[in-house]
Every structure is written in C-alpha cells, then in structure tokens.
Coordinates of C-alpha atoms and ligand atoms in Angstrom, one line a residue:
X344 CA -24.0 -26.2 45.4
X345 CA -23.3 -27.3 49.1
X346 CA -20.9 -28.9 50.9
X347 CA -21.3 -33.0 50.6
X348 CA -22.3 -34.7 53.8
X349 CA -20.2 -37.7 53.0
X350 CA -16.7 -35.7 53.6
X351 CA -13.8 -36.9 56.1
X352 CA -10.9 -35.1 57.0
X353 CA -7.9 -34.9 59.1
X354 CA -7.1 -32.1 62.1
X355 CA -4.3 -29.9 60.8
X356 CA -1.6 -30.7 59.9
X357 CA 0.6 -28.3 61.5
X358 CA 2.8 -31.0 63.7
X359 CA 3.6 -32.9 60.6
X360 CA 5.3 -30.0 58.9
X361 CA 2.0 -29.2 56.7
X362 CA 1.4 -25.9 58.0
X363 CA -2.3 -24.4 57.9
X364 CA -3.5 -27.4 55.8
X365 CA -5.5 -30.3 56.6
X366 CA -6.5 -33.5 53.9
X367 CA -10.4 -34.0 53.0
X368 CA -11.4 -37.0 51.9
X369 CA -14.8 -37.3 49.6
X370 CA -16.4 -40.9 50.4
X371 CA -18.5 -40.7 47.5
X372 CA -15.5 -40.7 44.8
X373 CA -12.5 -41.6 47.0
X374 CA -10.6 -38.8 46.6
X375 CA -8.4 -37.1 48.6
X376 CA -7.3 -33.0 48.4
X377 CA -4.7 -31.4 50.8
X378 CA -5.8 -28.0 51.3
X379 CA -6.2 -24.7 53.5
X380 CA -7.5 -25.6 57.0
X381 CA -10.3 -22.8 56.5
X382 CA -11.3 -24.6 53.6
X383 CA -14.3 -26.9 55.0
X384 CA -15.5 -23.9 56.9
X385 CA -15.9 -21.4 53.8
X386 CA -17.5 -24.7 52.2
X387 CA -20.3 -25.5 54.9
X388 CA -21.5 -21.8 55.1
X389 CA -21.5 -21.2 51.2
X390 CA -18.6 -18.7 51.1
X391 CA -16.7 -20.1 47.9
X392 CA -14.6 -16.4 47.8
X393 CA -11.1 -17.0 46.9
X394 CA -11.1 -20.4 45.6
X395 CA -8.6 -21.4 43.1
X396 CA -11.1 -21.9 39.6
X397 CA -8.6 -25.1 39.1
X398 CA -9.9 -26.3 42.8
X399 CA -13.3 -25.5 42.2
X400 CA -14.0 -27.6 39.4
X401 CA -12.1 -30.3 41.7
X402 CA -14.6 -30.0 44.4
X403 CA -17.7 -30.3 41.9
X404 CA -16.2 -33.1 39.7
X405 CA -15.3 -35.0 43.1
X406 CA -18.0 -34.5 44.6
X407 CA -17.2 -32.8 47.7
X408 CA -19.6 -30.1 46.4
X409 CA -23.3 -31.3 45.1
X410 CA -26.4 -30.1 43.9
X411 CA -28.2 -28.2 47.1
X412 CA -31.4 -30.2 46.4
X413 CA -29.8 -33.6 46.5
X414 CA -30.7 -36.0 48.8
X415 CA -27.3 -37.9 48.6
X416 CA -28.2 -41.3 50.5
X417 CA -30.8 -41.7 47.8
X418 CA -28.3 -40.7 45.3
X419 CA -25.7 -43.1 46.7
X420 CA -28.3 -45.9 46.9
X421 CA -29.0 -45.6 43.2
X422 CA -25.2 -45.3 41.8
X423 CA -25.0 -48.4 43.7
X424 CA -28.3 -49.8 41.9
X425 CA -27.2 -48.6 38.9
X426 CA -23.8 -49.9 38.7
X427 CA -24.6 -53.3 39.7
X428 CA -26.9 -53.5 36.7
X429 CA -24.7 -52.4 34.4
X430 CA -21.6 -55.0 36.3
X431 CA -20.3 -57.0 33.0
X432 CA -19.1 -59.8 35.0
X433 CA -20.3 -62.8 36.3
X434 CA -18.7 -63.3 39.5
X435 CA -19.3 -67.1 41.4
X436 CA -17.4 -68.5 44.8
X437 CA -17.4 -72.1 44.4
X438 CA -16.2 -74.7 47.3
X439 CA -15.4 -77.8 45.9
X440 CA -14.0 -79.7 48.8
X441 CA -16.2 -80.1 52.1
X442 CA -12.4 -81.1 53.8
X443 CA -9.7 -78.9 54.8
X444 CA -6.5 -80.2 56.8
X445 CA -6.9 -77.7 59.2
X446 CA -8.7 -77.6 62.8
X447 CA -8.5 -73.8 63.6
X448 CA -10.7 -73.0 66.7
X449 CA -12.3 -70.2 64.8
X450 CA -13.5 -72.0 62.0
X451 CA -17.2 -71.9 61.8
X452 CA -17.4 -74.8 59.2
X453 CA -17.9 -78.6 59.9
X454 CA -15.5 -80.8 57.3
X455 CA -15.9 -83.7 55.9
X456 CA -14.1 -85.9 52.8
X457 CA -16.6 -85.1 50.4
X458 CA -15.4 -83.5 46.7
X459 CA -17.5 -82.1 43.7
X460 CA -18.1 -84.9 41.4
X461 CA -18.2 -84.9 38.3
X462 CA -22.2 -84.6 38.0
X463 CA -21.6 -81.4 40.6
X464 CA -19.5 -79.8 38.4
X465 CA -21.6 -80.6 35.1
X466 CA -24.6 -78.6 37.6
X467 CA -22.4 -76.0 37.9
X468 CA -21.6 -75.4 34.5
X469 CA -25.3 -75.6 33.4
X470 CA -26.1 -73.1 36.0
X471 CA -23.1 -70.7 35.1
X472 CA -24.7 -71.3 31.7
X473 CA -28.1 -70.2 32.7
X474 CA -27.0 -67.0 34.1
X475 CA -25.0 -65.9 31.4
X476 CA -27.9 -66.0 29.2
X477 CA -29.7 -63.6 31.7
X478 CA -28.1 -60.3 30.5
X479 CA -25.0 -59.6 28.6
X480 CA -21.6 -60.3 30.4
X481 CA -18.2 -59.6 29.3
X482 CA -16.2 -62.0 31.5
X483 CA -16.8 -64.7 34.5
X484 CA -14.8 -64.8 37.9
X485 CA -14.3 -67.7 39.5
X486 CA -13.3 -67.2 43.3
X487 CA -12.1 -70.9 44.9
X488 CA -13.1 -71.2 48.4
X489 CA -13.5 -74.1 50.6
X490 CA -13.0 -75.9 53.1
X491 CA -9.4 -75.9 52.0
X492 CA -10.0 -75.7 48.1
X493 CA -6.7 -77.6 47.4
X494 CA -7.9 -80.5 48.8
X495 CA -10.5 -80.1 45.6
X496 CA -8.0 -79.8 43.2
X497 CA -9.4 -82.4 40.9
X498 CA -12.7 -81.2 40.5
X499 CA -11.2 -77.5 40.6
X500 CA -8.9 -78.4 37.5
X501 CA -12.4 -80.0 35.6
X502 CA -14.5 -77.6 36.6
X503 CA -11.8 -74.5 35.4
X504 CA -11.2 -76.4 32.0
X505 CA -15.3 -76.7 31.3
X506 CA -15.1 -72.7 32.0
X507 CA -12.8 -71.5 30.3
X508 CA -13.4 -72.8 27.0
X509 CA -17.0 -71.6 28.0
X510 CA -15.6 -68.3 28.0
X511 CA -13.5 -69.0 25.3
X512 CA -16.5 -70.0 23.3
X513 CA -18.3 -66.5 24.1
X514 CA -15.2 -64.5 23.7
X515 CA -15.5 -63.2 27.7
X516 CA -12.4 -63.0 29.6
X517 CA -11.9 -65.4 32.4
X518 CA -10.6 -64.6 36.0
X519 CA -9.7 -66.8 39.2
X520 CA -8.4 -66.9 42.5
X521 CA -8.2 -68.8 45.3
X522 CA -8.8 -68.2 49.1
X523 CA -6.7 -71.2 50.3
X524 CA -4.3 -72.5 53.7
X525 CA -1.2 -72.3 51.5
X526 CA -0.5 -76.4 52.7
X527 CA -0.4 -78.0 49.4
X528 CA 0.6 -74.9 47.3
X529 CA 3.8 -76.9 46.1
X530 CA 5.5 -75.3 42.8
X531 CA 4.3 -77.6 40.9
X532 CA 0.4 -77.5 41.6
X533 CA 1.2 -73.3 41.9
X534 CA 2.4 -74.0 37.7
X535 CA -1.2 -75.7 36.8
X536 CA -3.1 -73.5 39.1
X537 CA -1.9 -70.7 37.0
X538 CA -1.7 -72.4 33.6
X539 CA -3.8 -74.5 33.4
X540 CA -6.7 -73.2 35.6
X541 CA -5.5 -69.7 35.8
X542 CA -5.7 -68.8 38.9
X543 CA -3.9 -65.4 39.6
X544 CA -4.4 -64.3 43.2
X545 CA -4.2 -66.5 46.4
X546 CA -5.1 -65.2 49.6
X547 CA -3.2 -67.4 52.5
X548 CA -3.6 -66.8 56.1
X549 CA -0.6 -66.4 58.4
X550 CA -1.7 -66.0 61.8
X551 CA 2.1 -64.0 63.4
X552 CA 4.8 -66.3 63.3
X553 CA 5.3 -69.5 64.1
X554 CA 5.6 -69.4 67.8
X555 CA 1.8 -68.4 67.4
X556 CA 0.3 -69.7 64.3
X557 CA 1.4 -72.9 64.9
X558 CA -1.1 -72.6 68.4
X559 CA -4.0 -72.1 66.2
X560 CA -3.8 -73.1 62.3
X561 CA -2.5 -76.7 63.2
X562 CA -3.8 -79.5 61.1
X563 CA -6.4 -81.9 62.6
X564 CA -4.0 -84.0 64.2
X565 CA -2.2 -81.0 66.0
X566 CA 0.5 -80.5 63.8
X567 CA 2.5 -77.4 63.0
X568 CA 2.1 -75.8 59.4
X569 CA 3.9 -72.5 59.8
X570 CA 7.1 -74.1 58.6
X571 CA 5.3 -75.7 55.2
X572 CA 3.2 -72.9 53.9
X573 CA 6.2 -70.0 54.1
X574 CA 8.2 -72.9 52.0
X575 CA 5.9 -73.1 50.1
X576 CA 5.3 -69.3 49.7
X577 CA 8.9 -68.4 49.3
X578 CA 8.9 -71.4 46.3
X579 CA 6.0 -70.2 44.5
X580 CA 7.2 -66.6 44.6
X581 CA 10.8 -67.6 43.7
X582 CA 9.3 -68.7 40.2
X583 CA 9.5 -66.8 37.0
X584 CA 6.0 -68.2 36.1
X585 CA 5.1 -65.7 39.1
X586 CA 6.4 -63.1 38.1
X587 CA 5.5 -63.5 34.6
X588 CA 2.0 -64.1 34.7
X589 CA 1.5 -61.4 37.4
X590 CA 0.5 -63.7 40.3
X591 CA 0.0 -62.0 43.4
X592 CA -0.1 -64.1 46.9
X593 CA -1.8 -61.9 49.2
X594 CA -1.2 -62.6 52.9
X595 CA -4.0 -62.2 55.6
X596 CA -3.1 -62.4 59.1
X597 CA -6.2 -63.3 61.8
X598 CA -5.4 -61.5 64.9
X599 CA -7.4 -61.2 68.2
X600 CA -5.6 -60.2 71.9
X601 CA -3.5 -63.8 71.9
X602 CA -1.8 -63.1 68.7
X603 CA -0.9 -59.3 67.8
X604 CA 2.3 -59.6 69.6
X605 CA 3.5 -61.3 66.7
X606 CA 2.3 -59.2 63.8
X607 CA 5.5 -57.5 64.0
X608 CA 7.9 -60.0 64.0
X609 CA 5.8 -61.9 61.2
X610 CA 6.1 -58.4 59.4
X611 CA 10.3 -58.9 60.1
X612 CA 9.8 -62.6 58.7
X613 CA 8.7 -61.9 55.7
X614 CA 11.2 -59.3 54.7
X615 CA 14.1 -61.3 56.0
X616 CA 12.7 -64.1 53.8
X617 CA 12.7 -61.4 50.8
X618 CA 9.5 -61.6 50.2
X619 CA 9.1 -57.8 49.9
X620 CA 7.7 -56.8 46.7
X621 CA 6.6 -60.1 46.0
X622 CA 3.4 -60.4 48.5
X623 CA 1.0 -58.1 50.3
X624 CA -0.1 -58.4 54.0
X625 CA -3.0 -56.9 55.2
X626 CA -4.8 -57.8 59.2
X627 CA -8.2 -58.8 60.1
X628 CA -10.1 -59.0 63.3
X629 CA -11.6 -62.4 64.7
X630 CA -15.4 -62.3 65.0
X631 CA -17.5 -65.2 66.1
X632 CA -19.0 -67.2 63.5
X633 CA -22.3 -68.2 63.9
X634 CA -22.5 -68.6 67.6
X635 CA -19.1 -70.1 67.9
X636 CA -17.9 -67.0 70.2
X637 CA -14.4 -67.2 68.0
X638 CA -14.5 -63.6 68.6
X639 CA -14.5 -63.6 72.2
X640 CA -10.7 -62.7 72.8
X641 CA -11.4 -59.8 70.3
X642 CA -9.1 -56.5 70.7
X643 CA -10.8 -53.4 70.9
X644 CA -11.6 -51.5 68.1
X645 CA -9.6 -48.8 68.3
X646 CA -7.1 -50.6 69.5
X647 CA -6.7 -53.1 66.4
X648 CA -7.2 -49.4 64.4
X649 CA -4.2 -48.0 66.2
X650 CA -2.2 -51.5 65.8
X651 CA -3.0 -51.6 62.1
X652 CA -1.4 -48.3 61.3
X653 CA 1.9 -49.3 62.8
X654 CA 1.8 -52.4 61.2
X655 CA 0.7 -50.5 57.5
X656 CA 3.4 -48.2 57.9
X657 CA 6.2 -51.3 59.3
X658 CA 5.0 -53.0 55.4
X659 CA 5.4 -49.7 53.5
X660 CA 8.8 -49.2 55.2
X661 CA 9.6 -52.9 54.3
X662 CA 8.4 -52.4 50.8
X663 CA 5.6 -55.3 51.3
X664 CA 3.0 -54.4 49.4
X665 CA -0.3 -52.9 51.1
X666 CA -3.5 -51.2 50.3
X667 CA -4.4 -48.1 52.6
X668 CA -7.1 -46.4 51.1
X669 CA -10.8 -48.0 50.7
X670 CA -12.2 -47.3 47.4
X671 CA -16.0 -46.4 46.2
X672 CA -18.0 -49.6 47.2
X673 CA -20.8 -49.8 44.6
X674 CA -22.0 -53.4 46.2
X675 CA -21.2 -54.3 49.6
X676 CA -20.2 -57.8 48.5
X677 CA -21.5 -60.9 47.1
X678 CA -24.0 -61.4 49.5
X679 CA -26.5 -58.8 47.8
X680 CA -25.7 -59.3 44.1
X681 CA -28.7 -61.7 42.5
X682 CA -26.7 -63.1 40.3
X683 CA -23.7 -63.7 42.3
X684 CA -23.8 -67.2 44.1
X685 CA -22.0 -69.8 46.0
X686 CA -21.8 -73.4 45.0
X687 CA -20.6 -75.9 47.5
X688 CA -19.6 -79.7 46.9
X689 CA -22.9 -80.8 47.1
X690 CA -24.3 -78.5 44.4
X691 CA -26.2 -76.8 47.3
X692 CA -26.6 -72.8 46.8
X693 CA -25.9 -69.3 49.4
X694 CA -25.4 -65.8 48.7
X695 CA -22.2 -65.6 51.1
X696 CA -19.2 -67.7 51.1
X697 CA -19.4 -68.0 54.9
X698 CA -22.3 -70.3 54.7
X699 CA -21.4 -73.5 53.6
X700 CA -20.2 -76.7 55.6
X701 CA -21.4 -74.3 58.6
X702 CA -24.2 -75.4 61.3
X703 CA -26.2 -72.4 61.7
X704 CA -25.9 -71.5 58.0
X705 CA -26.0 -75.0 55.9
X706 CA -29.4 -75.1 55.5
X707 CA -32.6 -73.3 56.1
X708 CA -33.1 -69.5 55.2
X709 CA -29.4 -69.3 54.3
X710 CA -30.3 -72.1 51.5
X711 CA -31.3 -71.2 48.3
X712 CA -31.3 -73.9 46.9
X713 CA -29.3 -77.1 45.5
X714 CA -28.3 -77.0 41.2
X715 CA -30.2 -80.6 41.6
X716 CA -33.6 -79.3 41.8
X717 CA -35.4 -77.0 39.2
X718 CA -34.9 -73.7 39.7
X719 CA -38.3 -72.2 40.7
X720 CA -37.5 -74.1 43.9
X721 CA -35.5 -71.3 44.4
X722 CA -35.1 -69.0 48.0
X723 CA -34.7 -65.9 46.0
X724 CA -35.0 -64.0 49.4
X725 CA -32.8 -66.4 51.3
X726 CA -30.5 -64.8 54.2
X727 CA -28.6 -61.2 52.9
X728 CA -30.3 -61.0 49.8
X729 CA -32.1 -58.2 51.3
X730 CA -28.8 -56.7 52.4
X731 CA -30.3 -53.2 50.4
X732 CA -33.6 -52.9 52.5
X733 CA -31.7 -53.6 55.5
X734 CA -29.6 -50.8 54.7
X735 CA -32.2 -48.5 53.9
X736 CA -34.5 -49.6 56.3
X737 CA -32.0 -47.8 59.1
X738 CA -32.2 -50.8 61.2
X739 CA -27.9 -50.6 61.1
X740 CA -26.2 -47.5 61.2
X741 CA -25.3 -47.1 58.2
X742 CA -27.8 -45.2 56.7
X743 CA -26.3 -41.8 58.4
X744 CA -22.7 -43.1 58.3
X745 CA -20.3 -40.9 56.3
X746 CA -18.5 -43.6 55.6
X747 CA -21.0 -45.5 53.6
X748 CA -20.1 -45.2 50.0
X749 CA -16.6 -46.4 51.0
X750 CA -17.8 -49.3 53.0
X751 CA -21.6 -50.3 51.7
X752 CA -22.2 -51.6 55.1
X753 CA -19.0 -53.7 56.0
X754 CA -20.3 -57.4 56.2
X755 CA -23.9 -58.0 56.1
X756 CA -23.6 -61.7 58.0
X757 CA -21.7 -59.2 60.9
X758 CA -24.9 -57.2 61.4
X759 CA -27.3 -60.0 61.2
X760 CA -25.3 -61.6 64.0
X761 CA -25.4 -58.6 66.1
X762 CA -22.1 -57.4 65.9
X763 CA -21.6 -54.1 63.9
X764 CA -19.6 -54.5 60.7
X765 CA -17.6 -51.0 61.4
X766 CA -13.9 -51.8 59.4
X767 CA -10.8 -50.1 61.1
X768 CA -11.1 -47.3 58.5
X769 CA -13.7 -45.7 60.6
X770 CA -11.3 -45.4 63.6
X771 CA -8.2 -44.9 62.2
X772 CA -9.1 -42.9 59.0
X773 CA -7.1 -39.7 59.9
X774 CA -3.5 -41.6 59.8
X775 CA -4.3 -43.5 57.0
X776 CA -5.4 -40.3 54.9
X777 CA -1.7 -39.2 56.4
X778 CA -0.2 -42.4 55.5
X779 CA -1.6 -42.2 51.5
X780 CA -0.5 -38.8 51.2
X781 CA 3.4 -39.5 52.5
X782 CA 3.2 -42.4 50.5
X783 CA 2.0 -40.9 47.1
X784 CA 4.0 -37.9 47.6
X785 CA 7.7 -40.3 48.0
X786 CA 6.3 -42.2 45.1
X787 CA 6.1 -39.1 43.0
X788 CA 9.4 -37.9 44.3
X789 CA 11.3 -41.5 43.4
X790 CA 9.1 -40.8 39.7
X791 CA 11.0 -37.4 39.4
X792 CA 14.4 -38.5 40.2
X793 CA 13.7 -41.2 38.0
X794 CA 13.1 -39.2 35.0
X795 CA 15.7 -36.3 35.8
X796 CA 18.0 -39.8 35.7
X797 CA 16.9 -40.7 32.3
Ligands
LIG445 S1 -21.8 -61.3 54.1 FE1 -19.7 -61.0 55.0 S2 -18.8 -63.0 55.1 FE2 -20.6 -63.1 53.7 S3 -19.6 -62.7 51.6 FE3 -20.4 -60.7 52.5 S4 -18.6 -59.8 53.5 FE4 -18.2 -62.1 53.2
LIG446 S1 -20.5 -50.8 58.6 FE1 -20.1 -49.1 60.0 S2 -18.6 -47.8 58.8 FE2 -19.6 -49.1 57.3 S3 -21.3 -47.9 56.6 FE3 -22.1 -49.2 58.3 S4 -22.0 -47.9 60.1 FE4 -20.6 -47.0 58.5

C-alpha cells in the first residue's frame, strides 16, 4: 500500500486542546480521522509499525491507503465514469419563464414576458420521454430555474402534473425544487408548489439585509424586495405543510466587497426572526457572467474563505442549519452529464443552467438544440459537454489538485471564462475540518446526554 496522494490535513492541533493530534481528510471518500501528528509521516515513508489493526483497516477501507501501483487520477476519473453510468435518475433544469421581476446588476440574463406554452411543455415531456427510454431510470428530478420561475407558475403547475403521473405511470419516484427570488412565494402558491407540484427545496437569494439587498435585488422599477421575500419566508416556514412534508428553504447570500458587512447582521435577522432550524444559509462569491464584469468588486479569495468560517460558525452557534464538509463529487455538475439538460421557454436546449436568456450563451456553441427540431440536429458537443477531456487534458489545474474528487473541477463555465473555479474549501479547509469535528463531537455529546436522559 502507500500513502494516497489525494489527503488533506490540518497543523496540529495542540492550541485547540487536541494535544499531539492533527485531522486527515481523504478527498477520495470524504472522510475524516483525528489522529497522532506522526501519523502522515510513518504513512508517506511506509512505516505502518504500531498502528492500531482497528485504524488500519480504516485507512485501507477509506482510502487514505491504496494499492502502490495505482495511478489514482485515472482511478478517480473512472469511479466518476462509472458512477454516472450507473446514475438511476434523470435529472432536468427547466426555465419556464423568460421574465423575472428583478433587475440585479449581476444578472447575466436578458428577460422578456415570454412563458412555456402549452406546445413547449408537450416538447418537453416527449423529450423527458425519449430519454427515459435510453437506459433504465429509477426516478426523475425536476430542478425549476428561470428567469424568476414563479413568474412560470402556470406552465410549471402543467408541466409538473404531465410528470408526475409520468412517473407514476413507470413507478419512478419524482423529485423537485426550485431556484427562485422568493417574491411571489405567498403561502398559498408555497401549499400547491408542494402538493400539487411537489416541489421540496427552494433556494432564495438574500443579498445581507435590507439596508443592502435592497441596493441590488430591486425589482425593475427600483423597488425594494427585502421586506416581501423574509414575509414571505417567515409565512411559508410558519406552516405545518413545511414541516410536514420536509420542505427545506435554503438561503444563498451573493456577496462581493459592497455587501459582506452585512452577512452578519443578516445572520442576526434571521435568528431574531426564528428562523433557526427552519432554513439553511450558505455564501457565494460574485463572478462575472459572460463578460458582464459582475465580478469586478470581487473579495479576495482568502478573504471570502476567512469570512465564510466566521459566518459558518455565527449559523452553527445560531442553530441555522449549514453544510461544512464537501462530499465525494462523482460528476462536477450538470454541465457534463449527456443526459442531463436544460429546457428554456422556448423549448431551446444547454447543458448548464447559466445559459439561457443570456447574450453570450443563448445561442451558438452553447446551443444544442431546440425540442422543435429532430433530434439528429443535435450539438452533442455543444459548450461543457467536454467538461471530462478538459479536465484530463491538464489545460485547468485540476488534474494535480488534491482536492479534486471533492470538487470535480468547481464550475466548468468559470474556467472557460478564464476565471479559476477554486471553491473556498481550498483556502479555508483546515478550519472547516476543525469546524466538522467540534460540531460532530457536541452532536454526539447532546446524543449521549440524550440517552443517559431516557
Ligand atoms: S457549468 Fe457552472 S454554472 Fe453551469 S451548471 Fe455547472 S456549475 Fe452551474
Ligand atoms: S476547481 Fe480548483 S480546487 Fe477544484 S479541482 Fe480544480 S484546481 Fe482543484
């Protein structure tokens, strides 16, 4: 065996009370051990004297040790093959509505009123149809995207009935969510959403609170929104139909250098609203869209990585929900899955969600085609479908990055624009192997009192 090459870890951990130990971190399984600083060392020179037989098998079955002839990218770059052929569901972004209410200045899309007829959405479902009968599936996820996809609702509401009795029909299990602006997510839409269309997850951006959000996601006309959508939030997550069916509102905040002042008192907001344990937050960077140089009050990396951690640790300590820890990426995203595609109200077809309703991406090599036309009209190699060579190709730098099995390259459109994909984890990985340790060690000490209780 040797040592993996796709291993994190932390410095010691002697300051925080964790004397002569230090976390590893396996990228290729996700796992994390706390164990003897001289661990690693032993490890990378072969010395495997005076390991624990329990923590042996640990390293093996975790991969942190591998077979010494393994070449591990090529390894990695099959699992990832591999699983996406076996991937049992069909997973589709559709953006019914070219409109949105919203103007925010880094919005790379141009809006218009136009809606998914019902001829559109008949395309759709013969397409959806088609690509079930490809290979066997055991369910289909339907992601809502727009534009603002609320502003669809009709065609969203004909378009999920058609699919889920197709599902029905088949016997597959049906998922949905929705990335929308939270405007028009009123109780009683929020009821059919999940009812009728079931829609479980909705991702709505706050950008801070209001003194800043209200600078940059106003409506068309210039008018505030802050106000509306955490009504609306607080209503929808107020109803027992939330709880109950398990909906989850995730909250992503947009943040560049005029903005993360107010990540912190947003963070205050939403547990004064008590909205703790009832949403999650997480934080994105800006990045520039196609030329639109959205990105160009970006913060620095590592500073955003620094400021992420605080604001991680300000949720945990809030009890807003939060995910720390990447997990195994077996396909970067959409973008490189054949079979994964996104519809927009026109019945025109892209392999990322980012491309629609956009000037540099609407049409072109980004275009695969439009449901209207016959299929061997087809782009099959139409812009990220070749995310894969890319990646093995070297031309990012991914293929000697540690981090890849985690991260699969980021975001492909990122790279192709120039800018490197790189997520926080990369800078800030240390604290937030910390952070997941203190925070699966309190939850396992809460689970012990618990059942000394009972
Ligand atoms: S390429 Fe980037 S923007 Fe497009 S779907 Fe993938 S992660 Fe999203
Ligand atoms: S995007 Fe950055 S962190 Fe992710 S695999 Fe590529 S080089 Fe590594």
């Amino acid at each position: 065996m040797k040592l993996s090459k796709y291993i994190l870890s932390t410095d010691p951990l002697d300051e925080v009370g964790l004397y002569n130990k230090q976390i590893i971190f396996s990228t290729r399984t996700a796992t994390s051990i706390l164990v003897d600083n001289s661990l690693l060392g032993n490890l990378a020179v072969g010395n495997y004297d005076g390991i624990d037989s329990e923590l042996f098998e640990t390293l093996k079955q975790k991969e942190f040790l591998v077979p010494v002839e393994q070449d591990e990218f090529a390894h990695v770059i099959s699992q990832n093959k591999t699983a996406k052929e076996q991937g049992n569901f069909l997973s589709m972004t559709i953006q019914p509505s070219a409109n949105c209410q919203l103007g925010c200045h880094y919005c790379g899309q141009t809006h218009s009123k136009h809606y998914a007829s019902d001829a559109v959405i008949d395309k759709y479902y013969e397409r959806i149809v088609y690509l079930l009968s490809q290979k066997h599936y055991d369910g289909l996820a339907i992601t809502w995207y727009g534009g603002e996809p609320l502003t669809g609702y009709s065609s969203i509401k004909k378009a999920s009935e058609k699919f889920i009795a197709l599902a029905n029909e088949r016997g597959m299990t049906y998922i949905s969510d929705m990335v929308t602006n939270g405007l028009s997510l009123k109780p009683k839409l929020f009821t059919e959403l999940v009812e009728v269309c079931k829609v479980k997850t909705f991702q709505i951006t706050i950008d801070g609170t209001a003194e800043s959000h209200d600078q940059r996601r106003i409506t068309k006309t210039g008018e505030a929104t802050f106000d509306i959508i955490m009504k609306n939030i607080k209503d929808v997550t107020s109803m027992s139909i939330y709880r109950e069916q398990r909906a989850q509102i995730n909250i992503r905040v947009n943040i560049d250098k005029t903005n993360y002042q107010y990540v912190d008192p947003l963070i205050d907001y939403v547990k004064d609203n008590g909205l703790q344990r009832k949403v999650s937050m997480y934080f994105a960077t800006i990045v520039d869209f196609g030329g639109n140089d959205a990105g160009k009050d970006s913060l620095p990396k590592n500073f955003f990585a620094d400021k992420e951690i605080e604001w991680l640790l300000k949720c945990y300590e809030n009890d807003i929900f939060i995910s720390v820890m990447p997990k195994r990426q077996y396909s970067v995203c959409m973008a490189e899955k054949q079979d994964s595609e996104v519809y927009d109200a026109f019945g025109n077809i892209y392999a990322c969600w980012e491309f629609p309703y956009s000037e540099t991406y609407g049409s072109g090599d980004s275009l695969i085609g439009n449901l209207f036309f016959p299929k061997e009209t087809y782009n099959t190699n139409a812009t990220l479908r070749n995310w894969n060579e890319i990646l093995e190709s070297g031309a990012t730098w991914c293929k000697t990055c540690t981090h890849l099995p985690i991260c699969g390259g980021g975001c492909p459109k990122s790279w192709i624009e120039g800018t490197p994909a790189c997520p926080p984890f990369k800078s800030n990985y240390k604290d937030k192997l910390l952070l997941d340790y203190f925070i699966k060690k309190k939850s396992d000490e809460k689970r012990l009192a618990a059942e000394a209780t009972s």
